[in-house]
GROMACS .gro file of C-alpha atoms in nm:
model
  324
    1UNK     CA    1  -2.862   1.160   3.281
    2UNK     CA    2  -2.531   1.330   3.207
    3UNK     CA    3  -2.349   1.011   3.108
    4UNK     CA    4  -2.526   0.943   2.772
    5UNK     CA    5  -2.480   1.311   2.676
    6UNK     CA    6  -2.116   1.296   2.773
    7UNK     CA    7  -2.068   0.979   2.562
    8UNK     CA    8  -2.250   1.143   2.273
    9UNK     CA    9  -2.032   1.457   2.287
   10UNK     CA   10  -1.716   1.248   2.320
   11UNK     CA   11  -1.813   1.055   2.007
   12UNK     CA   12  -1.899   1.380   1.832
   13UNK     CA   13  -1.560   1.527   1.922
   14UNK     CA   14  -1.387   1.213   1.802
   15UNK     CA   15  -1.579   1.234   1.474
   16UNK     CA   16  -1.496   1.604   1.434
   17UNK     CA   17  -1.125   1.552   1.512
   18UNK     CA   18  -1.104   1.260   1.265
   19UNK     CA   19  -1.273   1.467   0.995
   20UNK     CA   20  -1.061   1.773   1.073
   21UNK     CA   21  -0.734   1.586   1.051
   22UNK     CA   22  -0.805   1.491   0.689
   23UNK     CA   23  -0.951   1.837   0.625
   24UNK     CA   24  -0.618   1.986   0.732
   25UNK     CA   25  -0.441   1.805   0.448
   26UNK     CA   26  -0.425   2.035   0.147
   27UNK     CA   27  -0.259   2.025  -0.192
   28UNK     CA   28  -0.092   2.361  -0.130
   29UNK     CA   29   0.039   2.288   0.220
   30UNK     CA   30   0.405   2.367   0.132
   31UNK     CA   31   0.331   2.654  -0.107
   32UNK     CA   32   0.506   2.917   0.108
   33UNK     CA   33   0.751   2.685   0.285
   34UNK     CA   34   0.893   2.463   0.011
   35UNK     CA   35   0.718   2.557  -0.314
   36UNK     CA   36   0.910   2.312  -0.536
   37UNK     CA   37   0.875   2.007  -0.307
   38UNK     CA   38   0.689   1.808  -0.574
   39UNK     CA   39   0.958   1.861  -0.839
   40UNK     CA   40   1.237   1.777  -0.592
   41UNK     CA   41   1.069   1.450  -0.491
   42UNK     CA   42   0.978   1.364  -0.849
   43UNK     CA   43   1.331   1.401  -0.983
   44UNK     CA   44   1.483   1.191  -0.699
   45UNK     CA   45   1.218   0.922  -0.753
   46UNK     CA   46   1.264   0.923  -1.132
   47UNK     CA   47   1.639   0.876  -1.089
   48UNK     CA   48   1.584   0.580  -0.857
   49UNK     CA   49   1.318   0.435  -1.091
   50UNK     CA   50   1.559   0.451  -1.386
   51UNK     CA   51   1.810   0.246  -1.186
   52UNK     CA   52   1.561  -0.029  -1.097
   53UNK     CA   53   1.192  -0.095  -1.163
   54UNK     CA   54   1.155  -0.249  -0.814
   55UNK     CA   55   1.141   0.113  -0.691
   56UNK     CA   56   0.775   0.128  -0.804
   57UNK     CA   57   0.618  -0.176  -0.631
   58UNK     CA   58   0.845  -0.133  -0.327
   59UNK     CA   59   0.743   0.231  -0.267
   60UNK     CA   60   0.373   0.167  -0.330
   61UNK     CA   61   0.366  -0.126  -0.089
   62UNK     CA   62   0.559   0.074   0.172
   63UNK     CA   63   0.291   0.346   0.162
   64UNK     CA   64   0.010   0.093   0.205
   65UNK     CA   65   0.185  -0.080   0.496
   66UNK     CA   66   0.258   0.256   0.660
   67UNK     CA   67  -0.102   0.380   0.637
   68UNK     CA   68  -0.266   0.059   0.764
   69UNK     CA   69  -0.053   0.058   1.082
   70UNK     CA   70  -0.084   0.372   1.302
   71UNK     CA   71  -0.199   0.574   1.001
   72UNK     CA   72   0.007   0.746   0.729
   73UNK     CA   73   0.273   0.883   0.965
   74UNK     CA   74   0.598   0.743   0.827
   75UNK     CA   75   0.631   0.510   1.129
   76UNK     CA   76   0.720   0.221   0.894
   77UNK     CA   77   1.049   0.403   0.825
   78UNK     CA   78   1.167   0.402   1.188
   79UNK     CA   79   1.456   0.162   1.246
   80UNK     CA   80   1.461   0.122   1.624
   81UNK     CA   81   1.473  -0.233   1.765
   82UNK     CA   82   1.136  -0.412   1.754
   83UNK     CA   83   0.990  -0.160   1.510
   84UNK     CA   84   0.708  -0.217   1.259
   85UNK     CA   85   0.943  -0.319   0.981
   86UNK     CA   86   1.072  -0.614   1.188
   87UNK     CA   87   0.727  -0.777   1.196
   88UNK     CA   88   0.691  -1.089   0.971
   89UNK     CA   89   0.425  -0.905   0.765
   90UNK     CA   90   0.675  -0.624   0.693
   91UNK     CA   91   1.003  -0.813   0.674
   92UNK     CA   92   0.947  -0.876   0.301
   93UNK     CA   93   0.919  -0.502   0.225
   94UNK     CA   94   1.184  -0.441  -0.039
   95UNK     CA   95   1.468  -0.207   0.060
   96UNK     CA   96   1.408  -0.008  -0.259
   97UNK     CA   97   1.102   0.161  -0.109
   98UNK     CA   98   1.286   0.278   0.203
   99UNK     CA   99   1.579   0.396  -0.009
  100UNK     CA  100   1.348   0.593  -0.239
  101UNK     CA  101   1.208   0.792   0.054
  102UNK     CA  102   1.554   0.851   0.204
  103UNK     CA  103   1.690   0.975  -0.132
  104UNK     CA  104   1.387   1.200  -0.190
  105UNK     CA  105   1.418   1.341   0.164
  106UNK     CA  106   1.788   1.419   0.100
  107UNK     CA  107   1.695   1.596  -0.226
  108UNK     CA  108   1.431   1.807  -0.048
  109UNK     CA  109   1.663   1.891   0.241
  110UNK     CA  110   1.937   2.007   0.000
  111UNK     CA  111   1.720   2.308  -0.072
  112UNK     CA  112   1.790   2.549   0.219
  113UNK     CA  113   1.431   2.676   0.206
  114UNK     CA  114   1.294   2.325   0.254
  115UNK     CA  115   1.540   2.174   0.501
  116UNK     CA  116   1.359   1.992   0.784
  117UNK     CA  117   1.025   2.140   0.673
  118UNK     CA  118   0.876   1.843   0.484
  119UNK     CA  119   0.766   1.527   0.666
  120UNK     CA  120   0.881   1.177   0.570
  121UNK     CA  121   0.511   1.079   0.564
  122UNK     CA  122   0.439   1.340   0.294
  123UNK     CA  123   0.751   1.246   0.097
  124UNK     CA  124   0.631   0.882   0.095
  125UNK     CA  125   0.284   0.992  -0.025
  126UNK     CA  126   0.438   1.200  -0.307
  127UNK     CA  127   0.687   0.927  -0.403
  128UNK     CA  128   0.397   0.678  -0.424
  129UNK     CA  129   0.211   0.899  -0.673
  130UNK     CA  130   0.532   0.939  -0.874
  131UNK     CA  131   0.612   0.566  -0.900
  132UNK     CA  132   0.254   0.484  -1.004
  133UNK     CA  133   0.279   0.745  -1.279
  134UNK     CA  134   0.632   0.645  -1.388
  135UNK     CA  135   0.512   0.285  -1.423
  136UNK     CA  136   0.240   0.396  -1.667
  137UNK     CA  137  -0.042   0.464  -1.420
  138UNK     CA  138  -0.236   0.785  -1.357
  139UNK     CA  139  -0.094   1.103  -1.210
  140UNK     CA  140  -0.303   1.266  -0.938
  141UNK     CA  141  -0.294   1.549  -0.687
  142UNK     CA  142  -0.154   1.455  -0.346
  143UNK     CA  143  -0.295   1.608  -0.029
  144UNK     CA  144  -0.016   1.718   0.205
  145UNK     CA  145   0.035   1.826   0.566
  146UNK     CA  146   0.099   1.494   0.740
  147UNK     CA  147   0.332   1.492   1.040
  148UNK     CA  148   0.566   1.208   1.130
  149UNK     CA  149   0.489   0.969   1.414
  150UNK     CA  150   0.747   0.903   1.685
  151UNK     CA  151   0.642   0.548   1.772
  152UNK     CA  152   0.689   0.223   1.580
  153UNK     CA  153   0.638  -0.119   1.740
  154UNK     CA  154   0.615  -0.478   1.616
  155UNK     CA  155   0.298  -0.525   1.823
  156UNK     CA  156   0.109  -0.250   1.640
  157UNK     CA  157   0.134  -0.443   1.310
  158UNK     CA  158  -0.050  -0.749   1.441
  159UNK     CA  159  -0.386  -0.803   1.267
  160UNK     CA  160  -0.362  -0.473   1.079
  161UNK     CA  161  -0.244  -0.597   0.738
  162UNK     CA  162  -0.430  -0.822   0.492
  163UNK     CA  163  -0.297  -1.174   0.435
  164UNK     CA  164  -0.273  -1.365   0.105
  165UNK     CA  165  -0.529  -1.624   0.220
  166UNK     CA  166  -0.801  -1.371   0.319
  167UNK     CA  167  -1.155  -1.411   0.189
  168UNK     CA  168  -1.378  -1.121   0.082
  169UNK     CA  169  -1.532  -1.066   0.426
  170UNK     CA  170  -1.188  -1.050   0.591
  171UNK     CA  171  -1.062  -0.807   0.327
  172UNK     CA  172  -1.369  -0.586   0.353
  173UNK     CA  173  -1.366  -0.568   0.731
  174UNK     CA  174  -0.996  -0.472   0.739
  175UNK     CA  175  -1.042  -0.201   0.475
  176UNK     CA  176  -1.370  -0.076   0.630
  177UNK     CA  177  -1.189  -0.015   0.961
  178UNK     CA  178  -0.971   0.229   0.765
  179UNK     CA  179  -1.269   0.403   0.605
  180UNK     CA  180  -1.227   0.225   0.272
  181UNK     CA  181  -1.511   0.064   0.077
  182UNK     CA  182  -1.516  -0.264  -0.116
  183UNK     CA  183  -1.460  -0.073  -0.440
  184UNK     CA  184  -1.159   0.104  -0.281
  185UNK     CA  185  -1.023  -0.234  -0.172
  186UNK     CA  186  -1.061  -0.385  -0.521
  187UNK     CA  187  -0.902  -0.079  -0.684
  188UNK     CA  188  -0.606  -0.084  -0.443
  189UNK     CA  189  -0.564  -0.460  -0.503
  190UNK     CA  190  -0.510  -0.359  -0.866
  191UNK     CA  191  -0.169  -0.228  -0.754
  192UNK     CA  192  -0.065  -0.597  -0.767
  193UNK     CA  193  -0.038  -0.536  -1.143
  194UNK     CA  194   0.323  -0.429  -1.067
  195UNK     CA  195   0.364  -0.639  -0.752
  196UNK     CA  196   0.588  -0.936  -0.679
  197UNK     CA  197   0.580  -1.207  -0.416
  198UNK     CA  198   0.795  -1.479  -0.265
  199UNK     CA  199   0.692  -1.841  -0.324
  200UNK     CA  200   0.608  -1.919   0.040
  201UNK     CA  201   0.316  -1.669   0.025
  202UNK     CA  202   0.119  -1.890  -0.216
  203UNK     CA  203   0.290  -2.234  -0.222
  204UNK     CA  204  -0.007  -2.397  -0.044
  205UNK     CA  205  -0.225  -2.313  -0.349
  206UNK     CA  206   0.002  -2.505  -0.587
  207UNK     CA  207   0.128  -2.795  -0.370
  208UNK     CA  208  -0.103  -2.891  -0.084
  209UNK     CA  209  -0.428  -2.703  -0.111
  210UNK     CA  210  -0.656  -2.968   0.040
  211UNK     CA  211  -0.686  -3.346   0.087
  212UNK     CA  212  -0.914  -3.354  -0.220
  213UNK     CA  213  -0.677  -3.170  -0.451
  214UNK     CA  214  -0.323  -3.044  -0.428
  215UNK     CA  215  -0.393  -2.745  -0.654
  216UNK     CA  216  -0.649  -2.478  -0.564
  217UNK     CA  217  -0.942  -2.537  -0.807
  218UNK     CA  218  -0.988  -2.160  -0.852
  219UNK     CA  219  -0.634  -2.140  -0.996
  220UNK     CA  220  -0.583  -2.174  -1.372
  221UNK     CA  221  -0.419  -2.517  -1.408
  222UNK     CA  222  -0.166  -2.417  -1.673
  223UNK     CA  223  -0.070  -2.116  -1.458
  224UNK     CA  224  -0.038  -2.344  -1.152
  225UNK     CA  225   0.214  -2.564  -1.338
  226UNK     CA  226   0.410  -2.256  -1.450
  227UNK     CA  227   0.422  -2.142  -1.086
  228UNK     CA  228   0.548  -2.487  -0.980
  229UNK     CA  229   0.833  -2.453  -1.231
  230UNK     CA  230   0.926  -2.111  -1.092
  231UNK     CA  231   0.874  -2.224  -0.731
  232UNK     CA  232   1.008  -2.577  -0.686
  233UNK     CA  233   0.958  -2.724  -0.338
  234UNK     CA  234   1.309  -2.639  -0.217
  235UNK     CA  235   1.312  -2.293  -0.376
  236UNK     CA  236   1.551  -2.017  -0.271
  237UNK     CA  237   1.334  -1.800  -0.041
  238UNK     CA  238   1.469  -1.485  -0.209
  239UNK     CA  239   1.318  -1.575  -0.548
  240UNK     CA  240   1.046  -1.323  -0.642
  241UNK     CA  241   0.752  -1.396  -0.871
  242UNK     CA  242   0.563  -1.128  -1.066
  243UNK     CA  243   0.201  -1.102  -0.955
  244UNK     CA  244   0.096  -1.006  -1.308
  245UNK     CA  245   0.245  -1.264  -1.547
  246UNK     CA  246   0.141  -1.065  -1.857
  247UNK     CA  247   0.264  -0.704  -1.811
  248UNK     CA  248   0.449  -0.698  -1.476
  249UNK     CA  249   0.623  -0.366  -1.535
  250UNK     CA  250   0.319  -0.168  -1.645
  251UNK     CA  251   0.063  -0.013  -1.413
  252UNK     CA  252  -0.246  -0.115  -1.611
  253UNK     CA  253  -0.572  -0.309  -1.567
  254UNK     CA  254  -0.420  -0.644  -1.673
  255UNK     CA  255  -0.445  -0.769  -1.312
  256UNK     CA  256  -0.825  -0.777  -1.346
  257UNK     CA  257  -0.810  -0.956  -1.683
  258UNK     CA  258  -0.584  -1.214  -1.516
  259UNK     CA  259  -0.844  -1.272  -1.241
  260UNK     CA  260  -1.104  -1.350  -1.510
  261UNK     CA  261  -0.873  -1.630  -1.628
  262UNK     CA  262  -0.799  -1.776  -1.282
  263UNK     CA  263  -0.454  -1.615  -1.271
  264UNK     CA  264  -0.473  -1.432  -0.939
  265UNK     CA  265  -0.158  -1.522  -0.747
  266UNK     CA  266  -0.304  -1.503  -0.395
  267UNK     CA  267  -0.634  -1.642  -0.270
  268UNK     CA  268  -0.709  -1.280  -0.171
  269UNK     CA  269  -0.665  -1.178  -0.537
  270UNK     CA  270  -0.867  -1.457  -0.698
  271UNK     CA  271  -1.152  -1.428  -0.446
  272UNK     CA  272  -1.234  -1.085  -0.592
  273UNK     CA  273  -1.351  -1.267  -0.906
  274UNK     CA  274  -1.487  -1.591  -0.755
  275UNK     CA  275  -1.706  -1.410  -0.500
  276UNK     CA  276  -2.025  -1.289  -0.668
  277UNK     CA  277  -2.031  -0.974  -0.452
  278UNK     CA  278  -1.710  -0.833  -0.605
  279UNK     CA  279  -1.710  -0.998  -0.949
  280UNK     CA  280  -1.894  -0.716  -1.130
  281UNK     CA  281  -1.632  -0.461  -1.019
  282UNK     CA  282  -1.350  -0.686  -1.142
  283UNK     CA  283  -1.529  -0.722  -1.478
  284UNK     CA  284  -1.576  -0.344  -1.500
  285UNK     CA  285  -1.210  -0.270  -1.427
  286UNK     CA  286  -1.097  -0.544  -1.669
  287UNK     CA  287  -1.301  -0.392  -1.953
  288UNK     CA  288  -1.254  -0.024  -1.869
  289UNK     CA  289  -0.907   0.095  -1.774
  290UNK     CA  290  -1.034   0.451  -1.718
  291UNK     CA  291  -1.283   0.328  -1.458
  292UNK     CA  292  -1.003   0.142  -1.278
  293UNK     CA  293  -0.770   0.443  -1.283
  294UNK     CA  294  -1.037   0.677  -1.147
  295UNK     CA  295  -1.129   0.431  -0.870
  296UNK     CA  296  -0.760   0.381  -0.788
  297UNK     CA  297  -0.698   0.757  -0.755
  298UNK     CA  298  -1.005   0.795  -0.531
  299UNK     CA  299  -0.896   0.500  -0.316
  300UNK     CA  300  -0.532   0.598  -0.275
  301UNK     CA  301  -0.637   0.954  -0.187
  302UNK     CA  302  -0.866   0.814   0.085
  303UNK     CA  303  -0.585   0.578   0.196
  304UNK     CA  304  -0.355   0.880   0.234
  305UNK     CA  305  -0.594   1.031   0.493
  306UNK     CA  306  -0.596   0.730   0.725
  307UNK     CA  307  -0.499   0.821   1.082
  308UNK     CA  308  -0.291   1.121   0.978
  309UNK     CA  309  -0.119   1.343   1.233
  310UNK     CA  310  -0.152   1.714   1.159
  311UNK     CA  311  -0.104   2.053   1.325
  312UNK     CA  312   0.119   2.009   1.630
  313UNK     CA  313   0.083   1.628   1.651
  314UNK     CA  314   0.399   1.428   1.581
  315UNK     CA  315   0.699   1.605   1.430
  316UNK     CA  316   0.890   1.673   1.108
  317UNK     CA  317   1.161   1.408   1.126
  318UNK     CA  318   1.513   1.523   1.034
  319UNK     CA  319   1.617   1.165   0.959
  320UNK     CA  320   1.338   0.939   0.833
  321UNK     CA  321   1.481   0.635   1.013
  322UNK     CA  322   1.473   0.779   1.366
  323UNK     CA  323   1.268   1.021   1.574
  324UNK     CA  324   1.424   1.363   1.647
   0.00000   0.00000   0.00000
């Protein structure tokens, strides 16, 4: 009879440890160690943002990719051979995101009080909040206290990141595994309002969708022809296309208005409107920017708790690109 009890207590311990790890994240984590960490990160990020807008989408996407693989532990930053960032799903991560974290880390470490006290994982979480805000989105409090992971492998990325052709069930199951609801998933998809993509990620939708029609019928036809002009068949693979054709450099709710017009770039974008189960949320966010912003802040806060290492787990990396 001991086995079921043992299993029950093991599950209970697992549940408690998972809950505790996020409970150990606090807004005031660095209050006595590095009290001005937020200002130091913010000014480094603002400087980088002024140089190039790509800083914003690149940093935001880096945070998402970090958290969905091994949790929010900065493992995406590690540059050993066969690391996460070498996986095909990560190879398109723009260098601007990595550079933002490295510059912010250098700014923090310049302060003698803060040197080697703040994790790369926390710097990425703070930088993400800052780029969202600098691009016109909400500001929000960031929970801190994450530790950096020491391991990063290509294999750990497999089947952990959403793909552009995903349907609603595939999106929901991937987000649910990370403790995120359908509303969280739709709100986080709204980050595509400042996103960009390479043509090969959606070319099937505009050139060879199915034997019955070359263009995906859920795609606005005029928009499809515009995309063909920007993405000819033999396009330079480095060409990047804005995911929000209306206000690509503003973190707003335009993404959801675009979905209502059949202008979602990926299948995984447009499905949020074409599937009846998610359509009402898209309509709400399209008509009420405040509702979108609140849902986004809730979702990105929950995202920032995924699989975090706290206490004496992991380490505080001296150099974000390699373990100590």
